[in-house]
Coordinates of C-alpha atoms in Angstrom, one line a residue:
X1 CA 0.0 0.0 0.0
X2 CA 1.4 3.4 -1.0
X3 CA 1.8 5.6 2.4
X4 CA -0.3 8.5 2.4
X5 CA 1.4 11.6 2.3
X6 CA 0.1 15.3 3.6
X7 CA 0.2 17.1 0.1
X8 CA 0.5 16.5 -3.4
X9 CA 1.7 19.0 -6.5
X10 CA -1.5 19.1 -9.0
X11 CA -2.0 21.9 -12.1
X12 CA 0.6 24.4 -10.5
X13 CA -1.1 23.8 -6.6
X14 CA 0.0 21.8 -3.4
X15 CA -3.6 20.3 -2.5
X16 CA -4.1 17.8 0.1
X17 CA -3.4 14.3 -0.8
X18 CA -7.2 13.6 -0.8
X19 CA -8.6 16.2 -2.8
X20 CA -6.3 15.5 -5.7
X21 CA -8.8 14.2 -7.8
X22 CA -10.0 13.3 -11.3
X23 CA -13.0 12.4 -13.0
X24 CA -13.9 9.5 -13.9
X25 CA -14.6 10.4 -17.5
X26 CA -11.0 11.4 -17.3
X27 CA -9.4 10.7 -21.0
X28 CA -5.9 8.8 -19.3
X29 CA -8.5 6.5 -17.5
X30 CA -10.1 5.2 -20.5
X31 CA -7.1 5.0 -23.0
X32 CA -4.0 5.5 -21.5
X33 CA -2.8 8.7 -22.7
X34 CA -0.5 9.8 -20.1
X35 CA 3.1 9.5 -19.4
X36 CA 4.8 9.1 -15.9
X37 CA 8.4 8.9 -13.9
X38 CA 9.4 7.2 -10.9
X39 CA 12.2 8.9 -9.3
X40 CA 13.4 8.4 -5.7
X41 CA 14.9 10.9 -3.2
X42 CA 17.2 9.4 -0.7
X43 CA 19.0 10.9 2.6
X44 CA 22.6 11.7 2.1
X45 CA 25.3 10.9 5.0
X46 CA 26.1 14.5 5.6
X47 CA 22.3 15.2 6.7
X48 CA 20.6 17.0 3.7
X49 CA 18.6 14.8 0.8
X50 CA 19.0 14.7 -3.0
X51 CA 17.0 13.6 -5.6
X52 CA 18.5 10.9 -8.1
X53 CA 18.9 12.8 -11.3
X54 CA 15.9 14.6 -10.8
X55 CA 16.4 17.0 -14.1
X56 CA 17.2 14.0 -16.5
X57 CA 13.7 12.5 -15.1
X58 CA 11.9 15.5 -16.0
X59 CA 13.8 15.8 -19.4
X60 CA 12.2 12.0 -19.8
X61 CA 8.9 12.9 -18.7
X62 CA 8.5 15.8 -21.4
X63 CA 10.2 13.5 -24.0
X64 CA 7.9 10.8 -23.4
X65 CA 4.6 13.4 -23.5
X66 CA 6.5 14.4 -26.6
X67 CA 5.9 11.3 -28.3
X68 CA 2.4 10.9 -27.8
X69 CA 1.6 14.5 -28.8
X70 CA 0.6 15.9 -25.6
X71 CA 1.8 19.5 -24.6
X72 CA 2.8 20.0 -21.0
X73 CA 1.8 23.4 -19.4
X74 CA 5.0 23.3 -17.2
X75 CA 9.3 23.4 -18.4
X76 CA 11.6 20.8 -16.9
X77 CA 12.5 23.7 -14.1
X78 CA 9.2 24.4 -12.5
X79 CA 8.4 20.3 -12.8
X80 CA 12.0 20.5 -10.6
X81 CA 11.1 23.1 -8.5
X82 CA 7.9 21.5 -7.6
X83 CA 9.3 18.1 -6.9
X84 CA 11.1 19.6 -4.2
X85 CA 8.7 21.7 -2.9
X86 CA 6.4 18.7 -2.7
X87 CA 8.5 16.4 -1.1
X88 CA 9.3 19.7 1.4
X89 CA 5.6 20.1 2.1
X90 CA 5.4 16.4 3.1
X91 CA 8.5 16.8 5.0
X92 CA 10.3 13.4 3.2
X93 CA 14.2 12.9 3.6
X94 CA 14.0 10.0 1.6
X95 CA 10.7 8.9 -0.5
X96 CA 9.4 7.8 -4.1
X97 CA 8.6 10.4 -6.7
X98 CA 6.1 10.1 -9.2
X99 CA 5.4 12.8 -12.2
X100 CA 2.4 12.4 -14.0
X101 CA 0.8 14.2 -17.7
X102 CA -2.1 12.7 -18.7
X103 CA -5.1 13.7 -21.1
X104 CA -8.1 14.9 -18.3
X105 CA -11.5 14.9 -18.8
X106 CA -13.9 16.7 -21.8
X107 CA -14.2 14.6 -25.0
X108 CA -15.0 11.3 -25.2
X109 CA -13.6 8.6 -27.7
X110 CA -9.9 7.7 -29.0
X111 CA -9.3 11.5 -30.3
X112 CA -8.3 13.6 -26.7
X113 CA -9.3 17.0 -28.8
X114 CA -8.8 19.4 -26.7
X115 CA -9.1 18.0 -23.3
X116 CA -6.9 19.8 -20.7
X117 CA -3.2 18.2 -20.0
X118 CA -3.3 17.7 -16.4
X119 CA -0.2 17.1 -14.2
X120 CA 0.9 16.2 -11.2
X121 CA 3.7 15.3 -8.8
X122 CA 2.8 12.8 -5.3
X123 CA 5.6 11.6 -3.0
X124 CA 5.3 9.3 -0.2
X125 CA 8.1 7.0 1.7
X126 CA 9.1 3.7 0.2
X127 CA 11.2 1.2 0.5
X128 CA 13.1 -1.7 -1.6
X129 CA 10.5 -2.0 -4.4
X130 CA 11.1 -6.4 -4.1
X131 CA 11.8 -6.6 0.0
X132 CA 14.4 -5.5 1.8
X133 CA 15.9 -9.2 1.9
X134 CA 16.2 -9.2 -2.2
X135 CA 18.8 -7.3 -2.2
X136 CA 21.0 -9.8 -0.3
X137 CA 19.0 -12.7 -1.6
X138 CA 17.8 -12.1 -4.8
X139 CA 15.0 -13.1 -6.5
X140 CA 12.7 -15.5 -8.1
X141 CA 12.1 -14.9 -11.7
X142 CA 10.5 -16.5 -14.9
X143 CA 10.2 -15.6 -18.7
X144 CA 6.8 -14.2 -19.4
X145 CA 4.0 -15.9 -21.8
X146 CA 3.9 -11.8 -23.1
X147 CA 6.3 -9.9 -25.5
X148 CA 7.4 -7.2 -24.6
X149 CA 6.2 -3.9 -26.9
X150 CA 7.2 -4.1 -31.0
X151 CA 9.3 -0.6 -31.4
X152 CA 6.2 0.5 -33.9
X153 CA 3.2 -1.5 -32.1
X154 CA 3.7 1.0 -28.7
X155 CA 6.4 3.9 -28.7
X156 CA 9.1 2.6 -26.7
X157 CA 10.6 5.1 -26.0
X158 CA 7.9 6.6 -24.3
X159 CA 7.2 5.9 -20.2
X160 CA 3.3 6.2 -21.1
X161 CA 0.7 4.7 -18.8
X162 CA -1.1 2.7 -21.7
X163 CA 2.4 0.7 -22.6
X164 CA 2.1 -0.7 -18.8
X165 CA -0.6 -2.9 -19.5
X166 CA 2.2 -5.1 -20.9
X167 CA 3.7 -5.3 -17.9
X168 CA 0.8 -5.7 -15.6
X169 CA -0.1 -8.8 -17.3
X170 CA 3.6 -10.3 -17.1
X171 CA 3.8 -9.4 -13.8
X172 CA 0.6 -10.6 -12.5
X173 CA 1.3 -13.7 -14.1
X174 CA 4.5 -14.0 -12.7
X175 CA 3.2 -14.0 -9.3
X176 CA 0.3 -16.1 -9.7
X177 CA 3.0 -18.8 -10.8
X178 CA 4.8 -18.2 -7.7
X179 CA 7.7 -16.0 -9.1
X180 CA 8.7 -12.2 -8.1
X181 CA 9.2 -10.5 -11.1
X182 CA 8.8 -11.4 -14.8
X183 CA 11.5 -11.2 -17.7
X184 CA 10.2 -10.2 -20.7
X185 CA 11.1 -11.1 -24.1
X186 CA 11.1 -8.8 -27.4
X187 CA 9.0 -9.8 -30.5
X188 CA 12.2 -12.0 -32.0
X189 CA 12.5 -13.5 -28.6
X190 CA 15.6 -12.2 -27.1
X191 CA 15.8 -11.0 -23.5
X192 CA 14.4 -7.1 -23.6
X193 CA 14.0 -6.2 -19.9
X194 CA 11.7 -7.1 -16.6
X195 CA 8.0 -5.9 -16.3
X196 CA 9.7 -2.3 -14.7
X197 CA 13.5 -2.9 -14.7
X198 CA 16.4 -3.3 -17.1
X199 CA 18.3 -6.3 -16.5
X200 CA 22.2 -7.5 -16.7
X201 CA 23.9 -10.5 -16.4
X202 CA 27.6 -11.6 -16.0
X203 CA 30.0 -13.9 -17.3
X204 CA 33.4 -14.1 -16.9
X205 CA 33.7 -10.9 -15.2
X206 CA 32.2 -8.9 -18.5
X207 CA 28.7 -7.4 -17.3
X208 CA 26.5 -7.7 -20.4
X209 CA 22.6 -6.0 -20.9
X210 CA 20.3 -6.0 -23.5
X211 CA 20.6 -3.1 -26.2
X212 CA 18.1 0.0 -26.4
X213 CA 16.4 -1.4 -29.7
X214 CA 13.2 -1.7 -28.2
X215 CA 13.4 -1.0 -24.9
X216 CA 13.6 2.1 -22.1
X217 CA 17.0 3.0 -21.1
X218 CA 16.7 3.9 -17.3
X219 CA 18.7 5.9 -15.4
X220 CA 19.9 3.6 -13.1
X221 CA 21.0 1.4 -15.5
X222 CA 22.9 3.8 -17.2
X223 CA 24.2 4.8 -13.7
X224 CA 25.3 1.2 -13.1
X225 CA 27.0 0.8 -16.6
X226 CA 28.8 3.8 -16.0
X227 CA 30.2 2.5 -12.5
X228 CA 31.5 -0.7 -13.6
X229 CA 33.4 0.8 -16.3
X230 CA 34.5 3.2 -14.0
X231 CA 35.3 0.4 -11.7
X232 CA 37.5 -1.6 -14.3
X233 CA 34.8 -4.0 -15.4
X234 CA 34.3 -4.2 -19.4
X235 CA 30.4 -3.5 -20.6
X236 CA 28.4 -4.2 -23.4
X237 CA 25.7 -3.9 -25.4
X238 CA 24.6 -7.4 -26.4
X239 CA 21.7 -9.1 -28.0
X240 CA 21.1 -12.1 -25.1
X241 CA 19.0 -15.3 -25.7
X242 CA 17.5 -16.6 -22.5
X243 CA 19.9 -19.8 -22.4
X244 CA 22.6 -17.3 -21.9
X245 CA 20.7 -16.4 -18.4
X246 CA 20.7 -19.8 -17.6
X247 CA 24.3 -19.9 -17.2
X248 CA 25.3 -16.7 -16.5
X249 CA 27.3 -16.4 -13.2
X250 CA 25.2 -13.4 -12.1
X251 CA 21.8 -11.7 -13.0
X252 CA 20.3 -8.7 -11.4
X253 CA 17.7 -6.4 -12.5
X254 CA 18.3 -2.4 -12.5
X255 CA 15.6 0.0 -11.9
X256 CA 14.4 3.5 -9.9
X257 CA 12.6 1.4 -7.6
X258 CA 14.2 -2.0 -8.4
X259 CA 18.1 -0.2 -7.4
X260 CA 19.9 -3.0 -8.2
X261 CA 18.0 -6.7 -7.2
X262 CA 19.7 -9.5 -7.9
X263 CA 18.2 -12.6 -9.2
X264 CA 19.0 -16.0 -8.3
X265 CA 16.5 -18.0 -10.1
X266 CA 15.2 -17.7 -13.3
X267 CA 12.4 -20.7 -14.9
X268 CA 13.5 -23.2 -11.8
X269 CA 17.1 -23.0 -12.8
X270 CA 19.4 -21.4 -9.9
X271 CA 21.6 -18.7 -11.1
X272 CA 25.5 -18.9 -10.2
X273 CA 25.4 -19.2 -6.5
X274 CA 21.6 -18.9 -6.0
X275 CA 22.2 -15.4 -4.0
X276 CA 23.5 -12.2 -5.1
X277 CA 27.1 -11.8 -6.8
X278 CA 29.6 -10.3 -6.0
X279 CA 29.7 -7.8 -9.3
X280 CA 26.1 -7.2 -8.4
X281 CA 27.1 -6.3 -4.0
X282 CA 30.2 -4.3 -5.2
X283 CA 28.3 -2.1 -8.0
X284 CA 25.0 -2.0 -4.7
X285 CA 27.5 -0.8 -2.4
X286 CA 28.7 1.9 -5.2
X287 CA 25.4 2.8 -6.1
X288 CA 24.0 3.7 -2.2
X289 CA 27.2 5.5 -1.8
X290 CA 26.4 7.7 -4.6
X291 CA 23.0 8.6 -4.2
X292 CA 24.0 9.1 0.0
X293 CA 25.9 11.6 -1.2
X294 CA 29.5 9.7 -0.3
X295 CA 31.1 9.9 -3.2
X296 CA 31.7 13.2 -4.6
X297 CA 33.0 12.2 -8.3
X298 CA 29.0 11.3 -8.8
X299 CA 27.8 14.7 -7.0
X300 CA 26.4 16.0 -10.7
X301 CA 23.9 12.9 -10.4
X302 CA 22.1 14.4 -7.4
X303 CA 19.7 17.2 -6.3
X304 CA 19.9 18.5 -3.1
X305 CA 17.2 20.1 -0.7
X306 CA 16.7 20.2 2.7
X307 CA 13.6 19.6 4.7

């Protein structure tokens, strides 16, 4: 259950969490047509907070609104102002962020016409998005029955709200068969992503993950590609079957609320050491040590407030 927060950023206003409401004619409701982030804040170790590239988030979410022709009334800088001033109001060191555009109500039908573009921006504390204990652990996992989107069936580029149906249905399925978290295959049936996180795997001390052919490239896998490099650790870009899974010595899936979960099972087959790897602890250790604020080669990535 999300955790109700005091105040949430809607058309330009902080209004109280429940009297940010839409009708239910609303155009988004009925087809889809809006676009959305996840971002997370976190509290640094010297006792202020930062948002997780906060301004490439926005630059996303105005992309992605871009795509499916809808025109935002607000710039990447007052979508950044009010994050923080949301997340102020609600007094959150550390909390999930989620932007949303979507079509609001006024004509009915597939056409939006001229329906207002609605936004807004809620926070509220979270945690690991998979348990706590998956990030030691890791996860169970299996290959979904559905495809992930054709590059000219949904815009893929796009983080709209209609191209999550997709993933509802692997994930839903992938717990009702007893697994965490779904991987999803692309229309030629190589390994695209999970049902809301990139995924990498490793072998033979390479880190390998899926190409951006048909997929969304997140921030915090780009983030984790960068540290291993950075680290030492040779990456690429590489078209992977889902035998090469199977018998990789590590797997782990990347995401904003994901961070970095490891995965030590994937169809009933136990990956590497059935726990997470060590590539996949050393790049978790980087990775909370940047967005803490503790290493100040990565300071660029963060946005700093104080509540």
């Amino acid at each position: 259950m999300v955790q109700k927060s005091d105040k949430i950023w809607f058309d330009g206003k902080l209004v109280p969490w429940d009297e940010a409401n839409v009708h239910v004619l609303t155009h988004a409701l009925h087809y889809g047509t809006g676009v959305f982030e996840g971002i997370r804040a976190y509290e640094c170790s010297n006792g202020k907070s930062a948002v997780f590239r906060l301004e490439e988030h926005m630059e996303r979410l105005l992309d992605s609104a871009k795509i499916i022709g809808l025109k935002v009334p607000f710039d990447r800088d007052q979508l950044v102002e009010a994050t923080v001033a949301t997340l102020k109001a609600n007094g959150l060191k550390a909390g999930y962020v989620r932007p949303l555009v979507f079509v609001g109500a006024g004509a009915m039908g597939v056409h939006p016409g001229q329906n207002p573009i609605q936004v807004c921006i809620a926070t509220w504390p979270w945690g690991a998005y998979l348990g706590e204990e998956a990030l030691e652990k890791g996860i169970r996992v299996k290959c979904s029955s559905f495809t992930r989107h054709h590059v000219n069936v949904m815009m893929t580029k796009a983080k709209s709200c209609g191209n999550y149906v997709n993933s509802v249905l692997a994930k839903t399925e992938a717990v009702a068969d007893g697994y965490d978290e779904a991987i999803m295959l692309d229309p030629q049936g190589y390994v695209a992503e999970g049902s809301g996180e990139n995924i990498f795997m490793v072998k033979d001390d390479v880190l390998y993950t899926p190409p951006l052919h048909n997929v969304l490239g997140g921030f915090t896998r780009d983030s984790v590609m960068t540290l291993a490099a950075d680290l030492g650790y040779e990456v690429r870009e590489a078209t992977l079957g889902r035998d090469m899974l199977y018998i990789a010595d590590e797997v782990f899936f990347t995401g904003t609320a994901a961070e970095i979960t490891p995965i030590r099972e994937i169809d009933r087959r136990t990956i590497g050491e059935g726990k997470a790897g060590p590539l996949a602890k050393l790049l978790q250790a980087e990775f909370f040590g940047v967005v803490k604020g503790e290493n100040p080669d990565y300071a660029f990535w963060l946005h700093e407030y104080e509540v």
